[in-house]
Tab-separated table of C-alpha atoms in Angstrom:
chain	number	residue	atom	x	y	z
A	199	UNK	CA	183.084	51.209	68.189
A	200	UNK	CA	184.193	50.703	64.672
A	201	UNK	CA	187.547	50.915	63.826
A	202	UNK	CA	188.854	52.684	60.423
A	203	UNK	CA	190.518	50.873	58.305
A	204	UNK	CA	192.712	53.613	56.328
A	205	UNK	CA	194.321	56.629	58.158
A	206	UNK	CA	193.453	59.357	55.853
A	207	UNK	CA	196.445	60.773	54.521
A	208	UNK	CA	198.107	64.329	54.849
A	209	UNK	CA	197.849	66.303	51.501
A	210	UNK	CA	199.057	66.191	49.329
A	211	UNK	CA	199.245	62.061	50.122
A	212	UNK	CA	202.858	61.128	49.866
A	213	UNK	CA	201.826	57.914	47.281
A	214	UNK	CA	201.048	60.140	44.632
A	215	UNK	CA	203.647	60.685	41.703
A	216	UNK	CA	204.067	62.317	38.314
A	217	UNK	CA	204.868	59.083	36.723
A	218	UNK	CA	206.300	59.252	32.665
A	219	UNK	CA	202.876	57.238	32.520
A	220	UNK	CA	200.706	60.290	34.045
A	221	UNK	CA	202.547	62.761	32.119
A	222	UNK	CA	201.440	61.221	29.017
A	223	UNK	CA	197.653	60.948	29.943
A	224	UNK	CA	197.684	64.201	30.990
A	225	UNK	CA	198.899	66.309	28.289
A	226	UNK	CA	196.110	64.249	26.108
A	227	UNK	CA	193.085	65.259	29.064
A	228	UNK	CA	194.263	69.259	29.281
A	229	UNK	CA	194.392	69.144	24.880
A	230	UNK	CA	190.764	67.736	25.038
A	231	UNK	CA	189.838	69.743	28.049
A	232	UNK	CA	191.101	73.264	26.382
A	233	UNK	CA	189.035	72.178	23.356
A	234	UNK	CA	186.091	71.845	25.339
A	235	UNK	CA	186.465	75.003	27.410
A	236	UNK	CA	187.029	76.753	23.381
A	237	UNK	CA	183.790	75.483	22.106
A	238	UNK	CA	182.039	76.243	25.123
A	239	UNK	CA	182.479	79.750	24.688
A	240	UNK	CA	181.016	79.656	21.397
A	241	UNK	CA	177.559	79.232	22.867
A	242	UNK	CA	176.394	82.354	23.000
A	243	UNK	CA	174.089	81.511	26.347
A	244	UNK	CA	176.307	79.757	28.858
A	245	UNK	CA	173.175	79.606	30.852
A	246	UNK	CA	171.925	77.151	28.058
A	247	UNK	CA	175.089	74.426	28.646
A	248	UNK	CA	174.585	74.881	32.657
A	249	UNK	CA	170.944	73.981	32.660
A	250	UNK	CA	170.813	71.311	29.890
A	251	UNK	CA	174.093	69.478	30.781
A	252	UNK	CA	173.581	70.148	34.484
A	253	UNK	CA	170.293	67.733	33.863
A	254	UNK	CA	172.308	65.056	32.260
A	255	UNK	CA	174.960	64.904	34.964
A	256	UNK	CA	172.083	64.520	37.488
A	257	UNK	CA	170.972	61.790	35.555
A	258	UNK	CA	174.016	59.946	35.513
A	259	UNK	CA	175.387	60.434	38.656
A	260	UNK	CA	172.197	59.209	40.263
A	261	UNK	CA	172.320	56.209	38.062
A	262	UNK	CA	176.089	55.327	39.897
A	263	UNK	CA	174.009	55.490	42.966
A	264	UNK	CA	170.904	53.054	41.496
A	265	UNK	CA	168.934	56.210	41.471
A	266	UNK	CA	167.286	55.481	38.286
A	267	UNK	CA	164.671	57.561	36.284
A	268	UNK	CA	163.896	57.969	32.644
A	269	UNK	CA	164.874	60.710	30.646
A	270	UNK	CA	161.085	61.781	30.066
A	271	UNK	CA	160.382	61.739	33.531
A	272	UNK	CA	163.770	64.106	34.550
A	273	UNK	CA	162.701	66.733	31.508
A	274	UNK	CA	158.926	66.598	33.226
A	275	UNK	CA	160.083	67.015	36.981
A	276	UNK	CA	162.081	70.215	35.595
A	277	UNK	CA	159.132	71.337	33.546
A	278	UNK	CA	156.500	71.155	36.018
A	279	UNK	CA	158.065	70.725	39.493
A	280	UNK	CA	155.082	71.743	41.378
A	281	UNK	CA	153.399	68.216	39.450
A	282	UNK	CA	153.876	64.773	41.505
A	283	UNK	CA	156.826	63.320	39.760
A	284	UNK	CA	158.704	59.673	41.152
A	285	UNK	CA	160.710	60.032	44.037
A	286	UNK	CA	163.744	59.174	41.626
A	287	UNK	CA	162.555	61.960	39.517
A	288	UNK	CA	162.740	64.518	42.176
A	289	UNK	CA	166.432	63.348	43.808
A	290	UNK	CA	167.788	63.776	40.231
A	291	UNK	CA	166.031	67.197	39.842
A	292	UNK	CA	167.559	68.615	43.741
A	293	UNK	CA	171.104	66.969	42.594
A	294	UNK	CA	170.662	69.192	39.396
A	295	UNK	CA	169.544	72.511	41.677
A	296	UNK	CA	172.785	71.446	44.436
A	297	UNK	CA	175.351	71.769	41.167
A	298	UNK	CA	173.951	75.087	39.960
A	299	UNK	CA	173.276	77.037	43.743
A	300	UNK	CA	177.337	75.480	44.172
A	301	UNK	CA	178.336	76.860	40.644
A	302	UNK	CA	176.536	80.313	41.510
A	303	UNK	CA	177.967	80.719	45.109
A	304	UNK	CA	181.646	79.752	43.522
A	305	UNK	CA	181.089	82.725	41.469
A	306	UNK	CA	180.142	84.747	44.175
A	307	UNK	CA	182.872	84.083	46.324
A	308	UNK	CA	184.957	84.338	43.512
A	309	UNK	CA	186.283	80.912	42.971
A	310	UNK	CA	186.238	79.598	46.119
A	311	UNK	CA	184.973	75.959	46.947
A	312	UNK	CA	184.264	76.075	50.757
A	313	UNK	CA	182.909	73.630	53.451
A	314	UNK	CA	179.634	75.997	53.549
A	315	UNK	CA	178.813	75.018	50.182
A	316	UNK	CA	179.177	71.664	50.628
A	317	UNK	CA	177.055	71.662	53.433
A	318	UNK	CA	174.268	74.098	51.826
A	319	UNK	CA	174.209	71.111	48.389
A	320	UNK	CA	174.142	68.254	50.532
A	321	UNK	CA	171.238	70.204	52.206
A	322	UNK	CA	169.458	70.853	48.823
A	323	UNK	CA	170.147	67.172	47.824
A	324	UNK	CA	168.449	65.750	50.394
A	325	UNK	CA	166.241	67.777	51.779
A	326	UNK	CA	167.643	68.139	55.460
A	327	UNK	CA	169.202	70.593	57.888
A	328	UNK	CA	171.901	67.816	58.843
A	329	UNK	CA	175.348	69.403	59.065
A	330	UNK	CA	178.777	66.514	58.553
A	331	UNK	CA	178.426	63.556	60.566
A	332	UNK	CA	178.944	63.944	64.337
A	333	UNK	CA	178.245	60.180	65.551
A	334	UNK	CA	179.992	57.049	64.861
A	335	UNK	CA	178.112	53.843	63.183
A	336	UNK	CA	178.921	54.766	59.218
A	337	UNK	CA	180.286	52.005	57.210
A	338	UNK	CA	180.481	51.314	53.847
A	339	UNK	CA	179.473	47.566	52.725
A	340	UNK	CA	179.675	45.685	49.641
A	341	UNK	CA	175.887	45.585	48.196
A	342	UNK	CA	176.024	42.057	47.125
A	343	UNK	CA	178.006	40.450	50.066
A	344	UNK	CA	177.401	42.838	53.190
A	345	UNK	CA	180.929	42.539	53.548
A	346	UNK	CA	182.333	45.687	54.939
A	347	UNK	CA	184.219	47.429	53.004
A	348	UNK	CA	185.754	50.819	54.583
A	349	UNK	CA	185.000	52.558	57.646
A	350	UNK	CA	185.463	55.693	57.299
A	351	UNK	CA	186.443	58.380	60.823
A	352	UNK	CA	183.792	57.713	62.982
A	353	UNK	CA	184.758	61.283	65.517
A	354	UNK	CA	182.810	64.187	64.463
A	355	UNK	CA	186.132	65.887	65.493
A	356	UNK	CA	188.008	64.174	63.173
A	357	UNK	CA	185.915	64.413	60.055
A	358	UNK	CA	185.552	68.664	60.433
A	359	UNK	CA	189.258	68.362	60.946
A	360	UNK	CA	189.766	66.585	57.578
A	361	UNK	CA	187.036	68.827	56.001
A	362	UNK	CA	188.910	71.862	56.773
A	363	UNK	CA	192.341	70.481	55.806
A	364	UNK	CA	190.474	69.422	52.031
A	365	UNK	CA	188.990	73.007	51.916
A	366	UNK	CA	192.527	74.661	52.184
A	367	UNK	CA	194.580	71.912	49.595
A	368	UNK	CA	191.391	72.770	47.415
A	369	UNK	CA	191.531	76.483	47.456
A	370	UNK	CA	195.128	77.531	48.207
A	371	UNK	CA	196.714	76.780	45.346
A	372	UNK	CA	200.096	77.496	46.423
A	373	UNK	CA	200.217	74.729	49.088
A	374	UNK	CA	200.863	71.648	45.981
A	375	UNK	CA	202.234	71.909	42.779
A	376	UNK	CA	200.475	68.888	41.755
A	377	UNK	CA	198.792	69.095	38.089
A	378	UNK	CA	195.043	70.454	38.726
A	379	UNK	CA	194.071	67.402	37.250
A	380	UNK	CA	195.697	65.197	39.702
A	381	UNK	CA	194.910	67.472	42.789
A	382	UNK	CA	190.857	66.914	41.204
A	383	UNK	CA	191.894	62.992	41.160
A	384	UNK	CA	192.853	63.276	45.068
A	385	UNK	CA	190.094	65.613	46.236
A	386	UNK	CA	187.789	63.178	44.578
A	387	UNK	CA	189.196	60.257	47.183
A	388	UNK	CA	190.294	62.329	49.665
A	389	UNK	CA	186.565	63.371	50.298
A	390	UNK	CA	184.788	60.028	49.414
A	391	UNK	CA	187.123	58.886	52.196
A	392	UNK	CA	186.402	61.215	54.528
A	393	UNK	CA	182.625	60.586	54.190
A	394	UNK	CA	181.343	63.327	55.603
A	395	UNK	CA	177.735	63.201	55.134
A	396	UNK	CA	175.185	60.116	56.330
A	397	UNK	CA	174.717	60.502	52.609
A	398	UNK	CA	174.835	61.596	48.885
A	399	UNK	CA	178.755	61.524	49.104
A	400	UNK	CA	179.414	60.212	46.153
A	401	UNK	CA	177.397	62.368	44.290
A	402	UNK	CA	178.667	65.429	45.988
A	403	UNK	CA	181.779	63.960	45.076
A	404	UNK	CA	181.382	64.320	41.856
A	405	UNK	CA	180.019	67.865	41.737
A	406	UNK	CA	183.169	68.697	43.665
A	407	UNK	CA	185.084	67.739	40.582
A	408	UNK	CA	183.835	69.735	37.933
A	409	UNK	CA	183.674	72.990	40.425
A	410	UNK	CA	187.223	72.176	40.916
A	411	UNK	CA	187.798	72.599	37.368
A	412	UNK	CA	186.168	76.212	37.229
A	413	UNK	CA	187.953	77.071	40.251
A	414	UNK	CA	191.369	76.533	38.734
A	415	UNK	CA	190.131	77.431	35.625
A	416	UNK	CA	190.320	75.080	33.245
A	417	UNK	CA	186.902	75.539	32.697
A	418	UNK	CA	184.651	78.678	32.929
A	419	UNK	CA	181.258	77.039	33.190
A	420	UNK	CA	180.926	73.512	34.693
A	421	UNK	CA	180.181	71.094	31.704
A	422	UNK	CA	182.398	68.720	32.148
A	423	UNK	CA	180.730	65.805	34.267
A	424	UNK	CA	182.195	62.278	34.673
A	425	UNK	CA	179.280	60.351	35.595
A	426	UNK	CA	178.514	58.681	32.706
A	427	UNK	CA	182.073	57.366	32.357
A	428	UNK	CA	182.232	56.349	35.937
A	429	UNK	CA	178.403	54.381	35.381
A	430	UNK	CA	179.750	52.612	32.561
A	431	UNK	CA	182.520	51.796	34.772
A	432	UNK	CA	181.505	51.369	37.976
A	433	UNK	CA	182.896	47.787	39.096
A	434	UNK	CA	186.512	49.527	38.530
A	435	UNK	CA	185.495	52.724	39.811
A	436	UNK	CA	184.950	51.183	43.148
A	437	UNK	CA	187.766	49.156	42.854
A	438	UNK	CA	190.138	51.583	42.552
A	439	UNK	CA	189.480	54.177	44.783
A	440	UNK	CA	188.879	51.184	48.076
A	441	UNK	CA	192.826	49.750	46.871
A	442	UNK	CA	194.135	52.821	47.478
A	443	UNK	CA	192.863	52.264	51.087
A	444	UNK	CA	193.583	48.769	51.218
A	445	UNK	CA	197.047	49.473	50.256
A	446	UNK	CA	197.831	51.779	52.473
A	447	UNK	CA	198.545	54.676	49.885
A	448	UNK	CA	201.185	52.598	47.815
A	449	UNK	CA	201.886	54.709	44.809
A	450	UNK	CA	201.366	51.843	42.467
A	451	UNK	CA	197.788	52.321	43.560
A	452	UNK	CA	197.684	56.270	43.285
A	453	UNK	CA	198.895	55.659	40.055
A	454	UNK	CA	195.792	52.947	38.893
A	455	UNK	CA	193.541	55.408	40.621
A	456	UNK	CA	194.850	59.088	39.033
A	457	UNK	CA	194.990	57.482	35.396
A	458	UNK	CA	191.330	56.309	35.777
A	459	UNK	CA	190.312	59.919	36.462
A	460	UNK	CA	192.438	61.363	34.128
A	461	UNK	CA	191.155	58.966	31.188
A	462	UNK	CA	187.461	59.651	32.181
A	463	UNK	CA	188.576	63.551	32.093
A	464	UNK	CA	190.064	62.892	28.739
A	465	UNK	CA	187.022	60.512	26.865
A	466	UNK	CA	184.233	63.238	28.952
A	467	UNK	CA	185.565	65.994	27.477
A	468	UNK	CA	185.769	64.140	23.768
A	469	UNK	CA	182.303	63.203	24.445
A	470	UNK	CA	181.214	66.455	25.697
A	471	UNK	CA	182.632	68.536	22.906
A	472	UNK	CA	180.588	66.738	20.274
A	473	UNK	CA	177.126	67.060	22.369
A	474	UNK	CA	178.139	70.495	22.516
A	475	UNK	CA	179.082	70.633	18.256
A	476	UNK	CA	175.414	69.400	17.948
A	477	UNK	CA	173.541	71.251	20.301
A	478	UNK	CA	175.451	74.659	18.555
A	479	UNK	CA	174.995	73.173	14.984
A	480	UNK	CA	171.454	72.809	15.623
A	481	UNK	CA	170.795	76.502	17.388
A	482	UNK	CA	172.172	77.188	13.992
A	483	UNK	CA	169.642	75.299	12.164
A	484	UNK	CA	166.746	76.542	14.259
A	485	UNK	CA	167.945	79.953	13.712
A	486	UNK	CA	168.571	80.345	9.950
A	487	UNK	CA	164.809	78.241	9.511
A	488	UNK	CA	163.012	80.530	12.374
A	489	UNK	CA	164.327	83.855	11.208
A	490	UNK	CA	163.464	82.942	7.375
A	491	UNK	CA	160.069	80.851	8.188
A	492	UNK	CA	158.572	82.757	10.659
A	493	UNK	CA	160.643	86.135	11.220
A	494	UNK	CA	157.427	87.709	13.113
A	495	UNK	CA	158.474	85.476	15.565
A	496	UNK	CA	161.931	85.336	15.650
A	497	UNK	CA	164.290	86.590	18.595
A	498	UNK	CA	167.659	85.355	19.845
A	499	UNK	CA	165.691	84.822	23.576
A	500	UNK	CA	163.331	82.877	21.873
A	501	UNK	CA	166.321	80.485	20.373
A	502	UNK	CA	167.828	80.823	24.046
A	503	UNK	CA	164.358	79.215	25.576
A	504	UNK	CA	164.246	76.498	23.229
A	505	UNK	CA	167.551	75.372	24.252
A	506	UNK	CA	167.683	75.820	27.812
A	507	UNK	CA	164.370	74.223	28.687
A	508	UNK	CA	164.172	71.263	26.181
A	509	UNK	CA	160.638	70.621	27.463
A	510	UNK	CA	159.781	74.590	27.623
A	511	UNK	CA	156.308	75.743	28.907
A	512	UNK	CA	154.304	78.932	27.891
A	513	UNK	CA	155.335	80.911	31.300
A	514	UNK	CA	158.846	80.150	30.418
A	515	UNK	CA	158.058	81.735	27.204
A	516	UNK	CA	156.563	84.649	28.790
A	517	UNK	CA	159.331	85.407	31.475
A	518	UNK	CA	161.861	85.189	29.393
A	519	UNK	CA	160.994	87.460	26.213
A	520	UNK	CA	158.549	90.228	28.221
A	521	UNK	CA	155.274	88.730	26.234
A	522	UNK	CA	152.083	88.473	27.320
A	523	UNK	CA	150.460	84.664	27.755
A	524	UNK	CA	148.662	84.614	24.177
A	525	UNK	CA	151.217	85.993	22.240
A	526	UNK	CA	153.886	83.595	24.279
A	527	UNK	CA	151.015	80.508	23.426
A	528	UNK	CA	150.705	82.185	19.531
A	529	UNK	CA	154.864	81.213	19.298
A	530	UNK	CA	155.234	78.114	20.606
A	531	UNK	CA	151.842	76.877	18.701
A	532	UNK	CA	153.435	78.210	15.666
A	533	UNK	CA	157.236	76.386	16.064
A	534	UNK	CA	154.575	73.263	17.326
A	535	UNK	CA	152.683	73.186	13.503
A	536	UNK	CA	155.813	73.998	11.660
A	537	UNK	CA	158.083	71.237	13.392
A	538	UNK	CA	160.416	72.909	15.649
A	539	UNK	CA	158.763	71.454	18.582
A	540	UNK	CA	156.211	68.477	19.725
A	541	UNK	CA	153.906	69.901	21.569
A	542	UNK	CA	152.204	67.415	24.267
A	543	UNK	CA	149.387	67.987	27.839
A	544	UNK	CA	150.056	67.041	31.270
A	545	UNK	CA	147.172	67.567	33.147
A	546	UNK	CA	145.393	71.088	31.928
A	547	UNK	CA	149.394	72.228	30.867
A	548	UNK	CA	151.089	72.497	28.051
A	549	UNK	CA	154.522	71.836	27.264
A	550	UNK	CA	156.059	71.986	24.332
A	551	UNK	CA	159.523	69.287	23.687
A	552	UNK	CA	162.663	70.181	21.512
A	553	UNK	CA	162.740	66.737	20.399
A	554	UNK	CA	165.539	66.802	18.244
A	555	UNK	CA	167.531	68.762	21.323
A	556	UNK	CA	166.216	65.890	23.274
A	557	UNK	CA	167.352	63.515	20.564
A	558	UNK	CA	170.975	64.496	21.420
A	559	UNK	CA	170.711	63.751	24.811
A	560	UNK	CA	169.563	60.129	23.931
A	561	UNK	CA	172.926	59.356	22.316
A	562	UNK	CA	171.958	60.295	18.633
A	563	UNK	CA	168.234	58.443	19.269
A	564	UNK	CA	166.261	59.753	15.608
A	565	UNK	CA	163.383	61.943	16.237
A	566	UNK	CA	160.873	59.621	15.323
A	567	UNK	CA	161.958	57.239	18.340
A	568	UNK	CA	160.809	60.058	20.709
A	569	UNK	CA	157.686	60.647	22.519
């Protein structure tokens, strides 16, 4: 039998502080944050952020895993998911489907973030019936070395027993005081130390986060997603969160761990709001130049398509304004001649790419250096 290494702690843990040094990072993360929630609203399609972004967190959090795939091939799987695709391809494409069937059941239940969701987007993720872990043997291990690292509770017991104390310090709000941001910073380690699942943790981890946000509401739609700071980060992502463990909960170790989250909350949501400046300056664009080029055409759930499905297809086209396959084939061959989109064959389909959309995505890549 393996033996844990780190009693997981009550909540909230009794480590964590409100340091002068928290305070601080924390009034700059909510002003960025409340920015970001602000501009969100300005799209006039939320669907359009929860779709697009909801693709680029998959990306990235898969990437912190070394689930790597292209961003051709992620746009493709989405496009045409009943095409072969690379088995990278398809993980990112279920993590993307988990975050929106846990965003849409939040809403449902109005707010709440329960064990049952969990369970239903770790099922979606990877494709299993498996429930949390019931038998011991799970151990985390340094990739290089082998060296173990953590062993998380082994009894099935113990790890619903955790589960259900996390669901209640995440939804009853009245049980901690603690800044949301800091409670999101502890539910983040609380559950990669619980470990519930035989795997995907850590990115269910880290849809956990951003449905936290909407749950407390500092956000109304989830488009705030840390991956990409915690890929670029990694080596001190990993460090952090295992000293907590390996010292026992000290607070000078809370404190390392809660300013890394709150910095990545802080530099996502700087980064976020500009994607989102672009993506709404050019809906702009495309809308003035549509309506005045081609106002035969124009409709604002044709401007919606192009933005939610980056790589849109002629039955997305057709669902979504009421049209009939040639006239639906007539519009996007038109935007295709005059520029607005690239339009390319896989197979005997069509699809036709935003490329200047997908340009964003790419961290400002020019047009010209896309497919």
């Amino acid at each position: 039998m393996l033996k844990a290494s780190y009693a997981i702690p009550e909540l909230p843990p009794p480590g964590v502080e409100e340091t002068p040094t928290v305070l601080r990072a924390l009034t700059l993360a909510h002003r960025h944050l409340a920015e970001l929630k602000g501009r969100a609203a300005s799209i006039p399609n939320q669907g359009i952020l929860i779709d697009t972004l909801a693709l680029q967190e998959a990306k990235a959090s898969s990437e912190v895993e070394n689930i790597v795939t292209t961003q051709d091939e992620l746009f493709q799987a989405s496009a045409f998911p009943e095409n072969p695709a690379s088995p990278a391809a398809k993980e990112v494409a279920r993590y993307a489907d988990a975050l929106r069937h846990g965003f849409m059941e939040q809403r449902r239940l109005g707010g709440l973030l329960t064990s049952n969701m969990i369970i239903a987007m770790f099922q979606m993720l990877k494709r299993t019936d498996e429930e949390f872990r019931t038998t011991p043997g799970t151990a985390l291990k340094n990739d290089q070395t082998g060296e173990m690292v953590y062993v998380p509770p082994q009894d099935g017991d113990a790890v619903r027993a955790h589960m259900a104390a996390l669901e209640r310090f995440i939804n009853e709000d009245d049980l901690c005081e603690l800044d949301p941001l800091l409670k999101m910073a502890i539910i983040h380690h609380q559950f990669e130390s619980i470990h519930p699942f035989s795997d995907g943790n850590g990115r269910l981890g880290r849809i956990i986060n951003v449905l936290y946000l909407t749950h407390v509401g500092l956000l109304d739609v989830p488009v705030l997603y840390l991956s990409r700071w915690i890929t670029s980060r990694k080596g001190e992502y990993y460090r952090l969160l295992q000293a907590v463990r390996d010292r026992k909960g000290a607070p000078e170790a809370w404190e390392a761990w809660l300013l890394y989250m709150i910095s990545g909350v802080a530099e996502t949501a700087r980064g976020t709001l500009a994607l989102i400046e672009g993506m709404r300056a050019l809906m702009a664009d495309y809308k003035q130049r549509i309506r005045s080029e081609h106002p035969k055409i124009y409709s604002q759930d044709l401007l919606n398509n192009l933005f939610r499905h980056p790589y849109t297809r002629i039955e997305y086209v057709e669902k979504d304004l009421g049209i009939s396959r040639p006239t639906a084939t007539k519009y996007l061959d038109t935007l295709a001649v005059a520029g607005f989109l690239a339009k390319h064959r896989v197979g005997r389909n069509n699809y036709y790419m935003n490329r200047r959309l997908v340009a964003l995505f790419m961290d400002g890549a020019p047009p010209d250096q896309m497919a």
